[in-house]
Coordinates of N, CA and C and ligand atoms in Angstrom, one line a residue:
M10 N 45.0 41.1 -37.6 CA 46.3 40.7 -38.2 C 47.1 39.9 -37.2
A11 N 47.2 40.4 -35.9 CA 47.9 39.7 -34.9 C 47.4 38.3 -34.7
S12 N 46.0 38.2 -34.7 CA 45.4 36.8 -34.5 C 45.8 35.9 -35.6
H13 N 45.9 36.4 -36.8 CA 46.3 35.6 -38.0 C 47.7 35.1 -37.8
V14 N 48.6 36.0 -37.3 CA 50.0 35.5 -37.0 C 50.0 34.5 -35.9
L15 N 49.2 34.7 -34.9 CA 49.2 33.7 -33.8 C 48.6 32.3 -34.3
L16 N 47.6 32.4 -35.1 CA 47.0 31.2 -35.7 C 48.0 30.4 -36.5
L17 N 48.7 31.2 -37.4 CA 49.8 30.6 -38.2 C 50.8 30.0 -37.4
G18 N 51.2 30.7 -36.3 CA 52.2 30.1 -35.4 C 51.8 28.8 -34.7
L19 N 50.5 28.8 -34.3 CA 50.0 27.6 -33.6 C 49.9 26.4 -34.6
L20 N 49.5 26.7 -35.9 CA 49.4 25.7 -36.9 C 50.8 25.1 -37.2
T21 N 51.8 26.0 -37.2 CA 53.2 25.6 -37.5 C 53.7 24.7 -36.4
I22 N 53.4 25.1 -35.1 CA 53.8 24.3 -34.0 C 53.2 22.9 -34.0
S23 N 51.8 22.9 -34.3 CA 51.2 21.6 -34.2 C 51.6 20.7 -35.4
Y24 N 51.9 21.4 -36.6 CA 52.4 20.6 -37.7 C 53.7 19.9 -37.3
F25 N 54.6 20.7 -36.8 CA 56.0 20.1 -36.5 C 55.9 19.2 -35.3
S26 N 55.0 19.4 -34.3 CA 54.9 18.4 -33.2 C 54.3 17.2 -33.7
A27 N 53.4 17.2 -34.7 CA 52.8 16.0 -35.3 C 53.9 15.2 -36.0
L28 N 54.8 15.9 -36.7 CA 55.9 15.2 -37.4 C 56.9 14.6 -36.4
A29 N 57.0 15.1 -35.2 CA 58.0 14.6 -34.3 C 57.8 13.2 -33.8
F30 N 56.6 12.7 -33.9 CA 56.3 11.4 -33.3 C 56.0 10.4 -34.3
G31 N 56.9 9.4 -34.5 CA 56.6 8.2 -35.3 C 56.4 8.7 -36.8
D32 N 55.7 7.8 -37.5 CA 55.4 8.1 -38.9 C 54.3 9.0 -39.1
E33 N 54.2 9.7 -40.2 CA 53.1 10.6 -40.5 C 51.8 9.8 -40.6
S34 N 50.6 10.4 -40.4 CA 49.3 9.8 -40.5 C 49.0 9.5 -41.9
P35 N 48.3 8.4 -42.2 CA 47.9 8.1 -43.6 C 46.9 9.1 -44.1
L36 N 46.8 9.4 -45.4 CA 45.9 10.3 -46.0 C 44.8 9.6 -46.7
Q37 N 44.8 8.2 -46.6 CA 43.8 7.4 -47.3 C 43.6 6.1 -46.5
D38 N 42.7 5.3 -46.9 CA 42.4 4.0 -46.1 C 43.7 3.2 -46.0
F39 N 44.4 3.1 -47.1 CA 45.7 2.4 -47.1 C 46.5 2.8 -48.2
C40 N 47.8 2.4 -48.2 CA 48.7 2.7 -49.3 C 49.7 1.5 -49.4
V41 N 49.1 0.4 -49.9 CA 49.9 -0.8 -50.0 C 51.2 -0.5 -50.8
A42 N 52.3 -0.8 -50.3 CA 53.6 -0.5 -50.9 C 53.7 -1.3 -52.2
N43 N 54.1 -0.6 -53.3 CA 54.5 -1.2 -54.5 C 56.0 -1.4 -54.5
L44 N 56.4 -2.6 -54.1 CA 57.8 -2.8 -53.8 C 58.7 -2.9 -55.1
T45 N 58.0 -2.9 -56.2 CA 58.8 -2.9 -57.5 C 58.9 -1.5 -58.1
S46 N 58.2 -0.5 -57.6 CA 58.3 0.8 -58.2 C 59.7 1.4 -58.0
P47 N 60.2 2.0 -59.1 CA 61.5 2.7 -58.9 C 61.4 4.1 -58.4
V48 N 60.2 4.6 -58.2 CA 60.0 6.0 -57.8 C 60.5 6.1 -56.3
A49 N 61.3 7.1 -56.1 CA 61.8 7.4 -54.7 C 61.0 8.5 -54.0
V50 N 60.3 8.1 -53.0 CA 59.5 9.1 -52.2 C 59.9 8.9 -50.7
N51 N 59.3 9.7 -49.8 CA 59.5 9.5 -48.4 C 58.5 8.4 -48.0
G52 N 59.0 7.2 -47.8 CA 58.1 6.0 -47.7 C 58.1 5.2 -48.9
L53 N 57.0 4.6 -49.3 CA 57.0 3.8 -50.5 C 55.8 4.1 -51.3
V54 N 55.9 4.0 -52.6 CA 54.8 4.4 -53.6 C 53.6 3.4 -53.3
C55 N 52.4 3.9 -53.5 CA 51.2 3.0 -53.3 C 51.0 2.2 -54.6
K56 N 50.6 1.0 -54.3 CA 50.1 0.1 -55.4 C 48.7 0.6 -55.8
D57 N 48.3 0.4 -57.0 CA 47.0 0.7 -57.5 C 45.9 0.1 -56.6
P58 N 45.1 0.9 -55.9 CA 44.1 0.4 -54.9 C 43.2 -0.7 -55.5
Q59 N 42.9 -0.6 -56.8 CA 42.0 -1.6 -57.4 C 42.7 -3.0 -57.4
L60 N 44.0 -3.0 -57.4 CA 44.7 -4.3 -57.5 C 45.1 -4.8 -56.1
V61 N 44.7 -4.2 -55.0 CA 45.1 -4.6 -53.7 C 44.3 -5.9 -53.4
E62 N 45.1 -6.9 -52.7 CA 44.5 -8.2 -52.4 C 44.7 -8.4 -50.9
P63 N 43.9 -9.4 -50.3 CA 44.1 -9.7 -48.9 C 45.5 -10.0 -48.5
N64 N 46.2 -10.7 -49.4 CA 47.6 -11.1 -49.1 C 48.6 -9.9 -48.9
D65 N 48.1 -8.7 -49.4 CA 49.0 -7.5 -49.2 C 49.0 -7.1 -47.7
F66 N 48.0 -7.6 -47.0 CA 47.9 -7.2 -45.6 C 48.2 -8.4 -44.7
F67 N 48.9 -9.4 -45.2 CA 49.1 -10.7 -44.6 C 50.6 -11.0 -44.6
F68 N 51.1 -11.7 -43.6 CA 52.4 -12.2 -43.5 C 52.4 -13.5 -42.7
T69 N 53.0 -14.5 -43.1 CA 53.2 -15.7 -42.3 C 54.6 -16.0 -42.1
G70 N 55.0 -16.3 -40.9 CA 56.4 -16.6 -40.7 C 56.8 -16.4 -39.2
L71 N 56.0 -15.8 -38.4 CA 56.4 -15.6 -37.0 C 56.3 -16.9 -36.2
Q72 N 55.7 -17.9 -36.8 CA 55.6 -19.2 -36.2 C 57.0 -20.0 -36.3
T73 N 57.8 -19.5 -37.2 CA 59.1 -20.2 -37.5 C 60.2 -19.8 -36.6
E74 N 60.9 -20.7 -36.0 CA 62.0 -20.4 -35.1 C 63.1 -19.8 -35.9
G75 N 63.7 -18.7 -35.5 CA 64.8 -18.1 -36.2 C 66.1 -18.9 -36.0
N76 N 67.0 -18.8 -36.9 CA 68.2 -19.5 -36.9 C 69.2 -18.7 -36.0
T77 N 69.5 -19.2 -34.8 CA 70.4 -18.5 -33.9 C 71.8 -19.0 -33.9
S78 N 72.2 -19.8 -35.0 CA 73.6 -20.3 -35.1 C 74.4 -19.2 -35.7
N79 N 74.7 -18.2 -34.9 CA 75.6 -17.1 -35.4 C 76.3 -16.6 -34.1
A80 N 77.2 -15.6 -34.3 CA 78.1 -15.2 -33.2 C 77.3 -14.6 -32.1
L81 N 76.2 -14.0 -32.4 CA 75.4 -13.3 -31.4 C 74.4 -14.2 -30.6
G82 N 74.1 -15.4 -31.3 CA 73.1 -16.3 -30.7 C 71.7 -15.7 -30.7
S83 N 71.4 -15.0 -31.8 CA 70.0 -14.4 -31.8 C 69.6 -14.2 -33.3
Q84 N 68.3 -14.1 -33.5 CA 67.8 -13.9 -34.9 C 66.5 -13.1 -34.8
V85 N 66.4 -12.1 -35.6 CA 65.2 -11.3 -35.7 C 64.4 -11.7 -37.0
T86 N 63.2 -12.0 -36.9 CA 62.3 -12.3 -38.0 C 61.3 -11.1 -38.1
P87 N 61.6 -10.2 -39.1 CA 60.7 -9.0 -39.2 C 59.4 -9.2 -39.9
A88 N 58.4 -8.5 -39.5 CA 57.2 -8.3 -40.3 C 57.1 -6.8 -40.4
F89 N 58.0 -6.2 -41.3 CA 58.1 -4.8 -41.5 C 57.4 -4.6 -42.9
V90 N 57.5 -3.3 -43.4 CA 56.8 -3.0 -44.7 C 57.4 -3.9 -45.9
S91 N 58.7 -4.2 -45.8 CA 59.3 -5.0 -46.9 C 58.7 -6.4 -46.9
Q92 N 58.2 -7.0 -45.8 CA 57.6 -8.3 -45.7 C 56.1 -8.2 -45.8
L93 N 55.6 -7.1 -45.4 CA 54.1 -6.9 -45.3 C 53.7 -5.6 -45.9
P94 N 53.6 -5.5 -47.3 CA 53.5 -4.2 -47.9 C 52.3 -3.3 -47.5
G95 N 51.2 -4.0 -46.9 CA 50.1 -3.2 -46.4 C 50.4 -2.3 -45.2
L96 N 51.6 -2.5 -44.6 CA 52.0 -1.7 -43.5 C 52.4 -0.3 -43.9
N97 N 52.6 -0.1 -45.2 CA 53.1 1.2 -45.7 C 52.2 2.3 -45.2
T98 N 52.7 3.4 -44.7 CA 52.0 4.6 -44.1 C 51.3 4.3 -42.8
L99 N 51.2 3.1 -42.3 CA 50.4 2.8 -41.1 C 51.2 3.1 -39.8
G100 N 52.5 3.2 -39.9 CA 53.3 3.5 -38.7 C 53.3 2.4 -37.7
I101 N 53.4 1.2 -38.1 CA 53.4 0.1 -37.1 C 54.0 -1.1 -37.8
A102 N 54.7 -2.0 -36.9 CA 55.3 -3.2 -37.5 C 55.5 -4.1 -36.3
M103 N 55.9 -5.4 -36.6 CA 56.2 -6.3 -35.5 C 57.3 -7.3 -35.9
A104 N 57.9 -8.0 -35.0 CA 58.9 -9.0 -35.3 C 59.0 -10.0 -34.2
R105 N 59.5 -11.2 -34.5 CA 59.8 -12.2 -33.6 C 61.3 -12.2 -33.4
I106 N 61.8 -12.4 -32.1 CA 63.2 -12.5 -31.8 C 63.5 -13.8 -31.1
D107 N 64.4 -14.6 -31.7 CA 64.8 -15.9 -31.1 C 66.2 -15.7 -30.4
Y108 N 66.4 -16.3 -29.3 CA 67.7 -16.2 -28.6 C 68.1 -17.6 -28.2
A109 N 69.3 -18.0 -28.6 CA 70.0 -19.2 -28.1 C 70.3 -19.0 -26.7
H110 N 70.7 -20.0 -26.0 CA 71.2 -19.9 -24.6 C 72.3 -18.8 -24.6
V111 N 72.2 -17.9 -23.7 CA 73.1 -16.7 -23.6 C 73.2 -15.8 -24.8
G112 N 72.2 -15.9 -25.7 CA 72.2 -15.1 -26.9 C 71.9 -13.6 -26.6
V113 N 72.4 -12.8 -27.4 CA 72.3 -11.3 -27.2 C 71.8 -10.6 -28.5
I114 N 71.0 -9.6 -28.3 CA 70.7 -8.6 -29.4 C 71.6 -7.4 -28.9
P115 N 72.7 -7.1 -29.6 CA 73.6 -6.1 -29.1 C 73.0 -4.7 -29.0
P116 N 73.7 -3.8 -28.2 CA 73.2 -2.4 -28.1 C 72.9 -1.8 -29.5
H117 N 71.7 -1.3 -29.6 CA 71.2 -0.7 -30.9 C 70.1 0.3 -30.6
T118 N 69.7 1.0 -31.7 CA 68.6 2.0 -31.6 C 67.8 1.9 -32.8
H119 N 66.6 2.3 -32.7 CA 65.7 2.4 -33.9 C 65.4 3.9 -34.1
P120 N 66.0 4.5 -35.2 CA 65.8 5.9 -35.3 C 64.4 6.4 -35.5
R121 N 63.5 5.5 -35.9 CA 62.1 5.9 -36.2 C 61.0 5.3 -35.4
A122 N 61.4 4.5 -34.3 CA 60.3 3.8 -33.6 C 60.6 3.6 -32.1
T123 N 59.5 3.7 -31.4 CA 59.4 3.1 -30.0 C 59.1 1.6 -30.2
E124 N 59.6 0.8 -29.3 CA 59.5 -0.6 -29.4 C 58.8 -1.2 -28.1
I125 N 57.8 -2.0 -28.3 CA 57.2 -2.6 -27.1 C 57.4 -4.1 -27.3
F126 N 57.8 -4.8 -26.1 CA 58.5 -6.1 -26.2 C 57.8 -7.0 -25.2
T127 N 57.5 -8.2 -25.6 CA 56.9 -9.2 -24.7 C 57.6 -10.5 -24.8
V128 N 57.8 -11.2 -23.7 CA 58.5 -12.5 -23.7 C 57.4 -13.6 -23.9
I129 N 57.6 -14.5 -24.9 CA 56.8 -15.6 -25.2 C 57.3 -16.9 -24.5
K130 N 58.7 -17.0 -24.4 CA 59.3 -18.2 -23.9 C 60.6 -17.8 -23.2
G131 N 60.9 -18.3 -22.1 CA 62.2 -18.1 -21.4 C 62.2 -16.9 -20.5
S132 N 63.5 -16.4 -20.3 CA 63.7 -15.3 -19.4 C 64.8 -14.4 -20.0
I133 N 64.4 -13.2 -20.2 CA 65.2 -12.2 -21.0 C 65.5 -11.0 -20.2
E134 N 66.8 -10.6 -20.1 CA 67.2 -9.3 -19.5 C 67.1 -8.3 -20.6
V135 N 66.4 -7.1 -20.3 CA 66.3 -6.0 -21.2 C 66.8 -4.8 -20.5
A136 N 67.3 -3.8 -21.3 CA 67.8 -2.6 -20.8 C 67.9 -1.5 -21.8
F137 N 67.7 -0.3 -21.4 CA 68.1 0.9 -22.3 C 68.8 1.9 -21.4
V138 N 69.5 2.8 -22.1 CA 70.3 3.8 -21.5 C 69.7 5.2 -21.9
T139 N 69.6 6.0 -20.8 CA 69.1 7.4 -21.1 C 70.1 8.2 -21.8
S140 N 69.7 9.3 -22.4 CA 70.7 10.1 -23.2 C 71.7 10.8 -22.3
N141 N 72.7 11.4 -22.9 CA 73.7 12.2 -22.2 C 73.1 13.4 -21.5
P142 N 73.7 13.9 -20.4 CA 74.9 13.4 -19.8 C 74.6 12.3 -18.7
I143 N 73.4 12.0 -18.4 CA 73.1 11.1 -17.3 C 73.5 9.6 -17.6
N144 N 73.0 9.2 -18.8 CA 73.4 7.8 -19.3 C 73.0 6.7 -18.2
R145 N 71.8 6.9 -17.7 CA 71.4 5.9 -16.7 C 70.9 4.6 -17.4
L146 N 71.3 3.4 -16.9 CA 70.9 2.1 -17.4 C 69.6 1.7 -16.7
L147 N 68.5 1.5 -17.4 CA 67.3 1.0 -16.8 C 67.2 -0.5 -17.3
I148 N 67.3 -1.4 -16.3 CA 67.5 -2.8 -16.6 C 66.5 -3.6 -15.9
K149 N 66.1 -4.7 -16.5 CA 65.0 -5.5 -15.9 C 65.1 -6.9 -16.5
V150 N 64.8 -8.0 -15.6 CA 64.7 -9.3 -16.2 C 63.2 -9.6 -16.3
L151 N 62.9 -10.1 -17.5 CA 61.5 -10.4 -17.9 C 61.2 -11.9 -18.0
Q152 N 60.0 -12.3 -17.6 CA 59.6 -13.7 -17.7 C 58.5 -13.7 -18.7
K153 N 58.1 -14.9 -19.1 CA 57.0 -15.1 -20.1 C 55.8 -14.2 -19.7
G154 N 55.3 -13.5 -20.6 CA 54.1 -12.6 -20.4 C 54.4 -11.2 -20.0
D155 N 55.6 -11.0 -19.6 CA 56.0 -9.6 -19.2 C 56.2 -8.7 -20.4
V156 N 56.0 -7.4 -20.2 CA 56.1 -6.5 -21.3 C 57.0 -5.3 -20.8
F157 N 57.8 -4.9 -21.8 CA 58.8 -3.7 -21.5 C 58.7 -2.8 -22.7
V158 N 59.0 -1.5 -22.5 CA 59.0 -0.6 -23.7 C 60.4 0.1 -23.8
F159 N 60.9 0.2 -25.0 CA 62.1 0.9 -25.3 C 61.7 2.2 -26.0
P160 N 61.9 3.4 -25.3 CA 61.5 4.6 -25.9 C 62.3 4.9 -27.2
Q161 N 61.6 5.6 -28.1 CA 62.2 5.9 -29.4 C 63.6 6.5 -29.3
G162 N 64.5 6.0 -30.1 CA 65.8 6.6 -30.3 C 66.9 6.2 -29.2
L163 N 66.4 5.6 -28.1 CA 67.4 5.2 -27.0 C 68.1 3.9 -27.3
V164 N 69.3 3.8 -26.9 CA 70.1 2.6 -27.1 C 69.6 1.5 -26.1
H165 N 69.4 0.3 -26.7 CA 68.9 -0.8 -25.8 C 69.5 -2.1 -26.3
Y166 N 69.3 -3.1 -25.4 CA 69.8 -4.4 -25.8 C 68.9 -5.5 -25.1
Q167 N 69.1 -6.7 -25.5 CA 68.4 -7.8 -24.8 C 69.4 -9.0 -24.7
R168 N 69.2 -9.8 -23.6 CA 70.1 -10.9 -23.4 C 69.3 -12.1 -22.8
N169 N 69.5 -13.3 -23.3 CA 68.8 -14.5 -22.8 C 69.5 -14.9 -21.5
V170 N 68.8 -14.8 -20.4 CA 69.4 -15.1 -19.1 C 68.7 -16.4 -18.5
G171 N 67.9 -17.1 -19.3 CA 67.3 -18.3 -18.9 C 68.2 -19.5 -19.2
H172 N 67.6 -20.7 -19.0 CA 68.4 -21.9 -19.2 C 68.4 -22.5 -20.6
G173 N 67.4 -22.1 -21.4 CA 67.4 -22.6 -22.8 C 67.1 -21.5 -23.8
H174 N 66.4 -21.9 -24.9 CA 66.0 -21.0 -26.0 C 65.0 -20.0 -25.4
A175 N 65.0 -18.8 -25.9 CA 64.0 -17.8 -25.5 C 63.4 -17.1 -26.8
V176 N 62.2 -16.7 -26.6 CA 61.5 -16.0 -27.7 C 60.8 -14.8 -27.3
A177 N 60.8 -13.7 -28.1 CA 60.1 -12.5 -27.8 C 59.3 -12.1 -29.0
I178 N 58.3 -11.3 -28.8 CA 57.5 -10.7 -29.9 C 57.6 -9.2 -29.6
V179 N 57.8 -8.4 -30.6 CA 57.9 -6.9 -30.4 C 57.0 -6.2 -31.4
G180 N 56.5 -5.1 -30.9 CA 55.7 -4.1 -31.8 C 56.6 -2.9 -31.9
L181 N 56.5 -2.2 -33.1 CA 57.3 -1.0 -33.3 C 56.4 0.1 -33.9
S182 N 56.6 1.3 -33.6 CA 55.7 2.4 -34.0 C 56.2 3.0 -35.3
S183 N 56.6 2.1 -36.2 CA 57.0 2.6 -37.6 C 56.9 1.3 -38.5
E184 N 56.4 1.5 -39.7 CA 56.5 0.3 -40.7 C 57.9 0.0 -41.1
N185 N 58.8 1.0 -40.9 CA 60.2 0.8 -41.3 C 61.1 1.5 -40.2
P186 N 61.2 0.8 -39.0 CA 61.8 1.4 -37.8 C 63.2 1.7 -38.0
G187 N 64.0 1.0 -38.9 CA 65.4 1.3 -39.0 C 66.2 0.7 -37.8
L188 N 67.4 0.3 -38.1 CA 68.3 -0.3 -37.1 C 69.6 0.4 -37.1
I189 N 70.1 0.9 -36.0 CA 71.5 1.3 -35.9 C 72.1 0.4 -34.8
A190 N 72.8 -0.6 -35.2 CA 73.5 -1.5 -34.3 C 74.8 -0.8 -33.9
I191 N 75.0 -0.5 -32.6 CA 76.2 0.3 -32.2 C 77.5 -0.3 -32.7
P192 N 77.8 -1.6 -32.4 CA 79.1 -2.2 -32.7 C 79.4 -2.1 -34.2
S193 N 78.5 -2.5 -35.1 CA 78.8 -2.5 -36.5 C 78.8 -1.1 -37.1
T194 N 77.9 -0.3 -36.5 CA 77.9 1.1 -37.1 C 79.2 1.9 -36.8
V195 N 79.7 1.7 -35.6 CA 80.9 2.4 -35.1 C 82.2 1.8 -35.6
F196 N 82.2 0.4 -35.5 CA 83.5 -0.2 -35.9 C 83.4 -1.0 -37.2
G197 N 82.3 -0.9 -37.9 CA 82.2 -1.7 -39.2 C 81.7 -0.8 -40.3
S198 N 81.8 0.5 -40.3 CA 81.3 1.3 -41.4 C 82.2 1.1 -42.6
K199 N 81.6 1.4 -43.8 CA 82.4 1.3 -45.0 C 82.3 2.6 -45.8
P200 N 83.3 3.4 -46.0 CA 84.7 3.1 -45.4 C 84.7 3.3 -43.9
E201 N 85.8 2.8 -43.3 CA 85.9 2.9 -41.8 C 86.0 4.3 -41.3
I202 N 85.5 4.6 -40.1 CA 85.7 5.8 -39.4 C 87.2 5.9 -39.2
P203 N 87.9 7.0 -39.5 CA 89.4 7.0 -39.3 C 89.7 6.5 -37.9
S204 N 90.7 5.6 -37.8 CA 91.0 5.0 -36.5 C 91.4 6.0 -35.4
E205 N 92.0 7.1 -35.8 CA 92.4 8.2 -34.9 C 91.1 8.6 -34.1
V206 N 90.0 8.7 -34.8 CA 88.8 9.2 -34.2 C 88.3 8.2 -33.2
L207 N 88.4 6.9 -33.5 CA 87.9 5.8 -32.6 C 88.9 5.7 -31.4
E208 N 90.2 5.8 -31.7 CA 91.2 5.8 -30.6 C 90.9 6.8 -29.5
K209 N 90.7 8.1 -30.0 CA 90.5 9.2 -29.1 C 89.1 9.1 -28.4
S210 N 88.1 8.7 -29.2 CA 86.7 8.6 -28.7 C 86.6 7.6 -27.6
F211 N 87.2 6.4 -27.8 CA 87.0 5.3 -26.9 C 88.3 5.1 -26.0
Q212 N 89.3 6.0 -26.2 CA 90.5 6.0 -25.3 C 91.1 4.6 -25.4
L213 N 91.3 4.2 -26.7 CA 91.9 2.8 -26.9 C 93.2 3.0 -27.8
S214 N 94.0 2.0 -27.7 CA 95.2 2.0 -28.6 C 94.9 1.6 -30.0
K215 N 95.7 1.9 -30.9 CA 95.5 1.6 -32.3 C 95.3 0.1 -32.5
S216 N 96.0 -0.7 -31.8 CA 95.9 -2.2 -32.0 C 94.6 -2.7 -31.5
V217 N 94.1 -2.1 -30.4 CA 92.8 -2.6 -29.9 C 91.7 -2.2 -30.8
V218 N 91.8 -0.9 -31.4 CA 90.8 -0.5 -32.4 C 90.8 -1.4 -33.6
A219 N 92.0 -1.7 -34.1 CA 92.1 -2.6 -35.2 C 91.5 -4.0 -34.9
K220 N 91.7 -4.5 -33.7 CA 91.2 -5.8 -33.3 C 89.7 -5.8 -33.3
I221 N 89.1 -4.7 -32.8 CA 87.6 -4.6 -32.7 C 87.1 -4.5 -34.2
E222 N 87.7 -3.7 -35.0 CA 87.3 -3.5 -36.4 C 87.3 -4.8 -37.1
S223 N 88.3 -5.7 -36.8 CA 88.4 -6.9 -37.6 C 87.2 -7.8 -37.3
K224 N 86.4 -7.6 -36.3 CA 85.2 -8.4 -36.0 C 84.0 -8.0 -36.8
F225 N 84.1 -6.8 -37.5 CA 82.9 -6.4 -38.2 C 83.1 -6.2 -39.7
Ligands
NAG1 C1 54.1 -1.1 -59.5 O1 55.1 -0.2 -60.1 C2 55.5 -0.6 -61.4 C3 56.6 0.3 -61.8 O2 56.1 1.7 -61.8 C4 54.2 -0.6 -62.3 O3 54.6 -1.1 -63.6 C5 53.2 -1.6 -61.7 O4 52.0 -1.5 -62.5 C6 52.9 -1.2 -60.3 N1 52.0 -2.2 -59.7 C7 50.8 -2.0 -59.1 C8 50.1 -3.2 -58.6 O5 50.3 -0.8 -58.9
NAG2 C1 71.7 -21.6 -39.6 O1 72.7 -20.7 -39.9 C2 74.0 -21.3 -40.1 C3 75.1 -20.2 -40.2 O2 74.7 -19.3 -41.2 C4 74.0 -22.3 -41.3 O3 75.3 -22.9 -41.4 C5 72.9 -23.3 -41.0 O4 72.8 -24.2 -42.1 C6 71.6 -22.7 -40.7 N1 70.6 -23.7 -40.3 C7 69.4 -23.8 -40.8 C8 68.6 -24.9 -40.3 O5 69.0 -23.1 -41.8

């Protein structure tokens, strides 16, 4: 009896620890997302396997330079499950990031993915911050061919510190990594977080909070 309880306990622990890392393992060869299905599940509904085609596992577009003519001077071109339906349930995705001169990808986090990052062109400063209460900044300047990893859930950013355009390619441990951009999440939610909360949290005056909110 006691051994059954122990076995059940061990199974429960291994089940939950398996769930704690990235996406769940697939239960079949593939589950190409049916992007038109209205059925809501955790992930996306599978397309009929008989109707799967090579193009379901294919995406073209990372050869194209992103349009960095925006306030941040950066552009992400994703190859996530929405662009590449064959990624559904595989727990992996990639993207190209373009940076104009001094372009930035602002502090953000991916709730569902670790990110591995490599520079294809230029010179890019990368950093992440450890969780509270230490909040240590781990920062590094990368050159072409260098690789850096942003651990799952941690706030990170990138900045072009070279002389011209820069390009990076990233891999993510989820087909749908999610994005929480700190500035727009905190100062641009709809409806807005009550300004009293932001004033107290950031120790700012009402007018400064209003000014920041007006940017998002
Ligand atoms: C996708 O889902 C829609 C809506 O349920 C269905 O009509 C269609 O046949 C599905 N497509 C494939 C290829 O399975
Ligand atoms: C790039 O984006 C800007 C701002 O949205 C837009 O005005 C411009 O036409 C775009 N350029 C190209 C080449 O798409």
